[in-house]
Amino acid sequence: MNERVSTGISRLDMCLGGGIETGIITEIYGEAGSGKTNFCLFMAINLAKNGTVIYIDSEGVSSDRIAQITVDQSTLSNIKFFRVRSYDEQLETVTKIANLSQAIPDIRMIIFDTITAHYRAERDKRAELRKRYGNTLTYQIEMLNNLAMNLIIPVIIVNQVYTEKDSSNVLPVGGSGLAHMAKAILKIERTGSGRRDIVVIKHRSLPEQKRCSFTITEKGIE
Ligand code: ATP
Ligand code: MG
């Protein structure tokens, strides 16, 4: 069986077949405010109690929210935040992490929240970057996939959504590249005030459309 890493909530772990799989990319997508960052932060903080978590942040994670969830300063210092402010910086940061990964001790997980934010915002620059480096989003995803395989850790890539024309379907941004590379795809849906479902969209050993519920609370998620 592929090893799993705990989400920090045993009920969710059981529902997800043991947790988040190591060695692969798990894509998490959902509407604005669906709870993607809450889920990632909660998992990061739990894993950081016993090792290093790399958190690439393109959207500005709230330090107030971290303070609400975190238990102690030494745990927090085990999360290495890489703030990326542009698509250029994003490419540089992923490359740097790939090059540094052997030197960073005890990496338990890498989270990229959100890989498509700058990609979406900087359409013009994207064309220019593609001329220089080829398809740079795919290149980043490939680097992250190699890190997942080589370090035998889970890599979580958070993605935004758009609403499909002529229907109300909510789909992840960024084309099929990530959908192919991510061996697990989870969607987060609002089901009520603070209440959320993780819906299995693609998984190697769980049925499609399986739902696992959680609630966003003051202290994190439960
Ligand atoms: P985006 O796409 O905009 O980044 P997201 O999917 O990452 O959104 P989150 O930021 O994880 O969404 O979740 C936002 C939700 O978390 C909001 O509905 C908010 O009310 C809830 N939330 C934040 N702090 C608390 C808290 N202290 N207690 C309860 N709920 C909270
Ligand atoms: Mg977010």
Tab-separated table of C-alpha atoms and ligand atoms in Angstrom:
chain	number	residue	atom	x	y	z
A	1	MET	CA	0.000	0.000	0.000
A	2	ASN	CA	1.179	3.539	-0.742
A	3	GLU	CA	2.075	5.357	2.427
A	4	ARG	CA	-0.282	8.058	3.634
A	5	VAL	CA	0.241	11.187	5.680
A	6	SER	CA	-2.383	12.292	8.183
A	7	THR	CA	-4.538	15.341	7.481
A	8	GLY	CA	-4.543	15.918	11.244
A	9	ILE	CA	-8.119	14.634	11.574
A	10	SER	CA	-8.508	10.881	11.979
A	11	ARG	CA	-12.085	10.814	10.663
A	12	LEU	CA	-10.924	12.518	7.436
A	13	ASP	CA	-7.923	10.176	7.186
A	14	MET	CA	-10.188	7.133	7.431
A	15	CYS	CA	-12.534	8.529	4.802
A	16	LEU	CA	-9.586	9.264	2.477
A	17	GLY	CA	-8.189	5.734	2.745
A	18	GLY	CA	-5.589	6.657	5.367
A	19	GLY	CA	-4.760	10.284	4.514
A	20	ILE	CA	-2.891	12.072	1.728
A	21	GLU	CA	-0.645	9.813	-0.364
A	22	THR	CA	3.135	10.155	-0.430
A	23	GLY	CA	5.125	10.106	-3.671
A	24	ILE	CA	2.484	11.877	-5.738
A	25	ILE	CA	0.853	15.249	-6.330
A	26	THR	CA	-2.603	15.761	-4.841
A	27	GLU	CA	-4.495	18.635	-6.444
A	28	ILE	CA	-7.028	20.473	-4.298
A	29	TYR	CA	-9.427	22.876	-5.956
A	30	GLY	CA	-12.563	24.719	-5.001
A	31	GLU	CA	-14.300	28.071	-5.107
A	32	ALA	CA	-12.988	31.168	-3.316
A	33	GLY	CA	-13.558	30.732	0.400
A	34	SER	CA	-14.187	26.994	0.112
A	35	GLY	CA	-11.471	26.272	2.665
A	36	LYS	CA	-8.455	25.243	0.592
A	37	THR	CA	-6.007	27.349	2.583
A	38	ASN	CA	-7.578	26.325	5.910
A	39	PHE	CA	-7.197	22.657	4.994
A	40	CYS	CA	-3.564	23.124	3.894
A	41	LEU	CA	-2.571	25.229	6.912
A	42	PHE	CA	-4.130	22.785	9.345
A	43	MET	CA	-2.324	19.862	7.744
A	44	ALA	CA	0.955	21.812	7.563
A	45	ILE	CA	0.805	22.756	11.235
A	46	ASN	CA	0.126	19.163	12.268
A	47	LEU	CA	2.981	17.784	10.185
A	48	ALA	CA	5.345	20.540	11.322
A	49	LYS	CA	5.207	19.135	14.868
A	50	ASN	CA	7.543	16.377	13.609
A	51	GLY	CA	9.431	17.790	10.654
A	52	THR	CA	9.733	20.445	7.989
A	53	VAL	CA	6.866	21.583	5.777
A	54	ILE	CA	7.462	23.787	2.744
A	55	TYR	CA	4.575	26.157	2.081
A	56	ILE	CA	4.735	28.158	-1.162
A	57	ASP	CA	2.245	30.974	-0.765
A	58	SER	CA	1.170	33.084	-3.719
A	59	GLU	CA	-1.860	34.677	-2.110
A	60	GLY	CA	-0.728	35.953	1.287
A	61	VAL	CA	-1.679	33.491	4.009
A	62	SER	CA	-3.201	35.328	6.993
A	63	SER	CA	-0.867	35.475	9.989
A	64	ASP	CA	-3.952	36.017	12.187
A	65	ARG	CA	-5.379	32.744	10.936
A	66	ILE	CA	-2.070	30.938	11.528
A	67	ALA	CA	-2.037	32.293	15.095
A	68	GLN	CA	-5.566	30.942	15.671
A	69	ILE	CA	-4.543	27.436	14.552
A	70	THR	CA	-0.951	27.173	15.775
A	71	VAL	CA	-0.063	25.693	19.116
A	72	ASP	CA	3.510	26.833	19.591
A	73	GLN	CA	6.300	28.857	18.010
A	74	SER	CA	8.721	25.950	17.461
A	75	THR	CA	6.097	24.135	15.370
A	76	LEU	CA	5.510	27.256	13.339
A	77	SER	CA	9.251	27.671	12.737
A	78	ASN	CA	9.236	24.237	11.065
A	79	ILE	CA	6.996	25.599	8.312
A	80	LYS	CA	9.173	27.273	5.707
A	81	PHE	CA	6.989	29.847	3.987
A	82	PHE	CA	8.040	30.972	0.517
A	83	ARG	CA	5.972	34.002	-0.469
A	84	VAL	CA	5.818	34.451	-4.245
A	85	ARG	CA	4.602	37.792	-5.581
A	86	SER	CA	4.715	37.225	-9.330
A	87	TYR	CA	4.757	34.441	-11.876
A	88	ASP	CA	8.494	35.056	-12.431
A	89	GLU	CA	9.154	34.666	-8.711
A	90	GLN	CA	7.037	31.528	-8.630
A	91	LEU	CA	9.156	29.826	-11.284
A	92	GLU	CA	12.357	30.900	-9.507
A	93	THR	CA	11.067	29.662	-6.141
A	94	VAL	CA	10.046	26.209	-7.338
A	95	THR	CA	13.425	25.849	-9.075
A	96	LYS	CA	15.220	26.971	-5.894
A	97	ILE	CA	13.300	24.499	-3.732
A	98	ALA	CA	14.061	21.680	-6.178
A	99	ASN	CA	17.771	22.561	-6.016
A	100	LEU	CA	17.806	23.002	-2.220
A	101	SER	CA	15.656	20.024	-1.311
A	102	GLN	CA	18.543	17.703	-0.448
A	103	ALA	CA	19.943	20.317	1.951
A	104	ILE	CA	16.692	20.928	3.853
A	105	PRO	CA	16.373	18.318	6.608
A	106	ASP	CA	13.341	16.110	7.104
A	107	ILE	CA	10.857	17.543	4.591
A	108	ARG	CA	7.451	16.009	5.335
A	109	MET	CA	5.340	17.780	2.748
A	110	ILE	CA	5.340	20.527	0.113
A	111	ILE	CA	2.257	22.698	-0.402
A	112	PHE	CA	1.780	25.167	-3.249
A	113	ASP	CA	-1.138	27.496	-2.446
A	114	THR	CA	-2.117	28.593	-5.170
A	115	ILE	CA	-0.220	27.532	-8.302
A	116	THR	CA	-2.526	29.278	-10.787
A	117	ALA	CA	-3.081	32.669	-9.075
A	118	HIS	CA	-0.248	34.563	-10.842
A	119	TYR	CA	-0.503	32.354	-13.907
A	120	ARG	CA	-4.042	33.552	-14.366
A	121	ALA	CA	-3.308	37.183	-13.568
A	122	GLU	CA	-0.207	37.574	-15.757
A	123	ARG	CA	-1.400	36.407	-19.146
A	124	ASP	CA	0.984	38.643	-21.121
A	125	LYS	CA	4.070	37.664	-19.210
A	126	ARG	CA	3.083	34.005	-19.478
A	127	ALA	CA	3.482	34.132	-23.271
A	128	GLU	CA	6.907	35.729	-22.862
A	129	LEU	CA	7.978	33.157	-20.243
A	130	ARG	CA	6.776	30.327	-22.427
A	131	LYS	CA	9.038	31.610	-25.224
A	132	ARG	CA	12.001	31.546	-22.844
A	133	TYR	CA	11.363	28.343	-20.904
A	134	GLY	CA	8.702	26.330	-22.771
A	135	ASN	CA	5.479	25.574	-20.911
A	136	THR	CA	6.525	26.895	-17.533
A	137	LEU	CA	3.504	25.755	-15.558
A	138	THR	CA	4.047	22.170	-16.699
A	139	TYR	CA	7.739	22.561	-15.914
A	140	GLN	CA	6.930	23.602	-12.325
A	141	ILE	CA	4.467	20.758	-11.897
A	142	GLU	CA	7.086	18.307	-13.192
A	143	MET	CA	9.655	19.617	-10.700
A	144	LEU	CA	7.138	19.247	-7.854
A	145	ASN	CA	6.231	15.752	-9.026
A	146	ASN	CA	9.920	14.762	-8.998
A	147	LEU	CA	10.209	16.104	-5.445
A	148	ALA	CA	7.188	14.034	-4.366
A	149	MET	CA	8.728	10.892	-5.879
A	150	ASN	CA	12.319	11.430	-4.765
A	151	LEU	CA	11.569	12.554	-1.208
A	152	ILE	CA	8.582	10.149	-0.924
A	153	ILE	CA	6.364	12.908	0.436
A	154	PRO	CA	2.953	14.293	-0.471
A	155	VAL	CA	2.918	17.409	-2.623
A	156	ILE	CA	-0.318	19.383	-2.476
A	157	ILE	CA	-1.068	21.782	-5.289
A	158	VAL	CA	-3.977	24.159	-4.713
A	159	ASN	CA	-5.841	25.345	-7.769
A	160	GLN	CA	-8.480	27.971	-8.472
A	161	VAL	CA	-11.672	27.376	-10.416
A	162	TYR	CA	-13.667	28.971	-13.214
A	163	THR	CA	-17.313	28.500	-14.081
A	164	GLU	CA	-17.848	26.787	-17.426
A	165	LYS	CA	-19.802	28.796	-20.028
A	166	ASP	CA	-23.315	27.480	-20.741
A	167	SER	CA	-23.415	25.483	-17.512
A	168	SER	CA	-22.841	26.122	-13.837
A	169	ASN	CA	-20.021	23.554	-13.675
A	170	VAL	CA	-17.052	24.684	-11.607
A	171	LEU	CA	-13.781	23.477	-13.130
A	172	PRO	CA	-10.120	23.792	-12.131
A	173	VAL	CA	-7.938	26.351	-13.962
A	174	GLY	CA	-4.803	25.532	-15.918
A	175	GLY	CA	-5.724	22.963	-18.537
A	176	SER	CA	-5.129	19.255	-18.493
A	177	GLY	CA	-1.429	19.296	-17.504
A	178	LEU	CA	-2.048	19.308	-13.784
A	179	ALA	CA	-5.033	16.953	-14.071
A	180	HIS	CA	-2.726	14.349	-15.645
A	181	MET	CA	0.206	14.845	-13.294
A	182	ALA	CA	-1.893	14.874	-10.113
A	183	LYS	CA	-2.653	11.281	-9.201
A	184	ALA	CA	-5.275	12.434	-6.690
A	185	ILE	CA	-7.697	15.321	-7.269
A	186	LEU	CA	-9.931	16.550	-4.462
A	187	LYS	CA	-12.569	19.260	-4.706
A	188	ILE	CA	-13.739	21.205	-1.660
A	189	GLU	CA	-17.413	22.213	-1.636
A	190	ARG	CA	-19.442	24.358	0.769
A	191	THR	CA	-22.310	22.392	2.289
A	192	GLY	CA	-23.387	24.855	5.000
A	193	SER	CA	-22.112	27.529	7.327
A	194	GLY	CA	-18.518	26.492	8.069
A	195	ARG	CA	-19.308	23.015	6.741
A	196	ARG	CA	-17.386	21.589	3.827
A	197	ASP	CA	-17.146	18.363	1.824
A	198	ILE	CA	-14.015	17.013	0.204
A	199	VAL	CA	-15.217	15.332	-2.991
A	200	VAL	CA	-12.973	12.727	-4.612
A	201	ILE	CA	-12.664	13.659	-8.305
A	202	LYS	CA	-9.777	11.364	-9.216
A	203	HIS	CA	-7.957	8.806	-7.091
A	204	ARG	CA	-6.005	5.623	-7.661
A	205	SER	CA	-7.802	3.669	-4.926
A	206	LEU	CA	-10.953	5.568	-3.890
A	207	PRO	CA	-14.275	5.768	-5.745
A	208	GLU	CA	-15.176	8.967	-7.617
A	209	GLN	CA	-17.573	11.304	-5.844
A	210	LYS	CA	-16.805	9.877	-2.402
A	211	ARG	CA	-17.445	12.650	0.144
A	212	CYS	CA	-15.578	13.362	3.363
A	213	SER	CA	-16.923	16.147	5.581
A	214	PHE	CA	-15.167	18.675	7.767
A	215	THR	CA	-16.005	21.953	9.501
A	216	ILE	CA	-13.972	25.170	9.598
A	217	THR	CA	-13.764	26.387	13.184
A	218	GLU	CA	-11.942	29.080	15.157
A	219	LYS	CA	-9.116	26.596	15.941
A	220	GLY	CA	-8.714	25.271	12.408
A	221	ILE	CA	-10.781	22.437	11.014
A	222	GLU	CA	-12.463	19.459	12.634
B	1	ATP	P1	-9.352	31.474	-1.719
B	1	ATP	O1	-9.622	30.755	-3.009
B	1	ATP	O2	-9.929	32.837	-1.720
B	1	ATP	O3	-7.914	31.439	-1.326
B	1	ATP	P2	-9.857	29.341	0.177
B	1	ATP	O4	-10.532	28.214	-0.502
B	1	ATP	O5	-8.392	29.213	0.426
B	1	ATP	O6	-10.191	30.700	-0.582
B	1	ATP	P3	-10.022	29.697	3.004
B	1	ATP	O7	-9.314	30.970	3.126
B	1	ATP	O8	-9.318	28.450	3.407
B	1	ATP	O9	-10.635	29.562	1.550
B	1	ATP	O10	-11.361	29.693	3.870
B	1	ATP	C1	-12.107	30.829	4.109
B	1	ATP	C2	-13.210	30.448	5.048
B	1	ATP	O11	-12.680	30.175	6.350
B	1	ATP	C3	-14.219	31.555	5.165
B	1	ATP	O12	-15.504	31.034	4.922
B	1	ATP	C4	-14.087	31.968	6.608
B	1	ATP	O13	-15.279	32.350	7.171
B	1	ATP	C5	-13.537	30.728	7.298
B	1	ATP	N1	-12.814	31.112	8.510
B	1	ATP	C6	-11.682	31.819	8.585
B	1	ATP	N2	-11.330	32.042	9.863
B	1	ATP	C7	-12.284	31.445	10.627
B	1	ATP	C8	-12.524	31.355	12.035
B	1	ATP	N3	-11.693	31.907	12.922
B	1	ATP	N4	-13.596	30.674	12.445
B	1	ATP	C9	-14.435	30.117	11.567
B	1	ATP	N5	-14.291	30.185	10.215
B	1	ATP	C10	-13.235	30.850	9.755
B	2	MG	MG	-6.736	30.337	-0.143
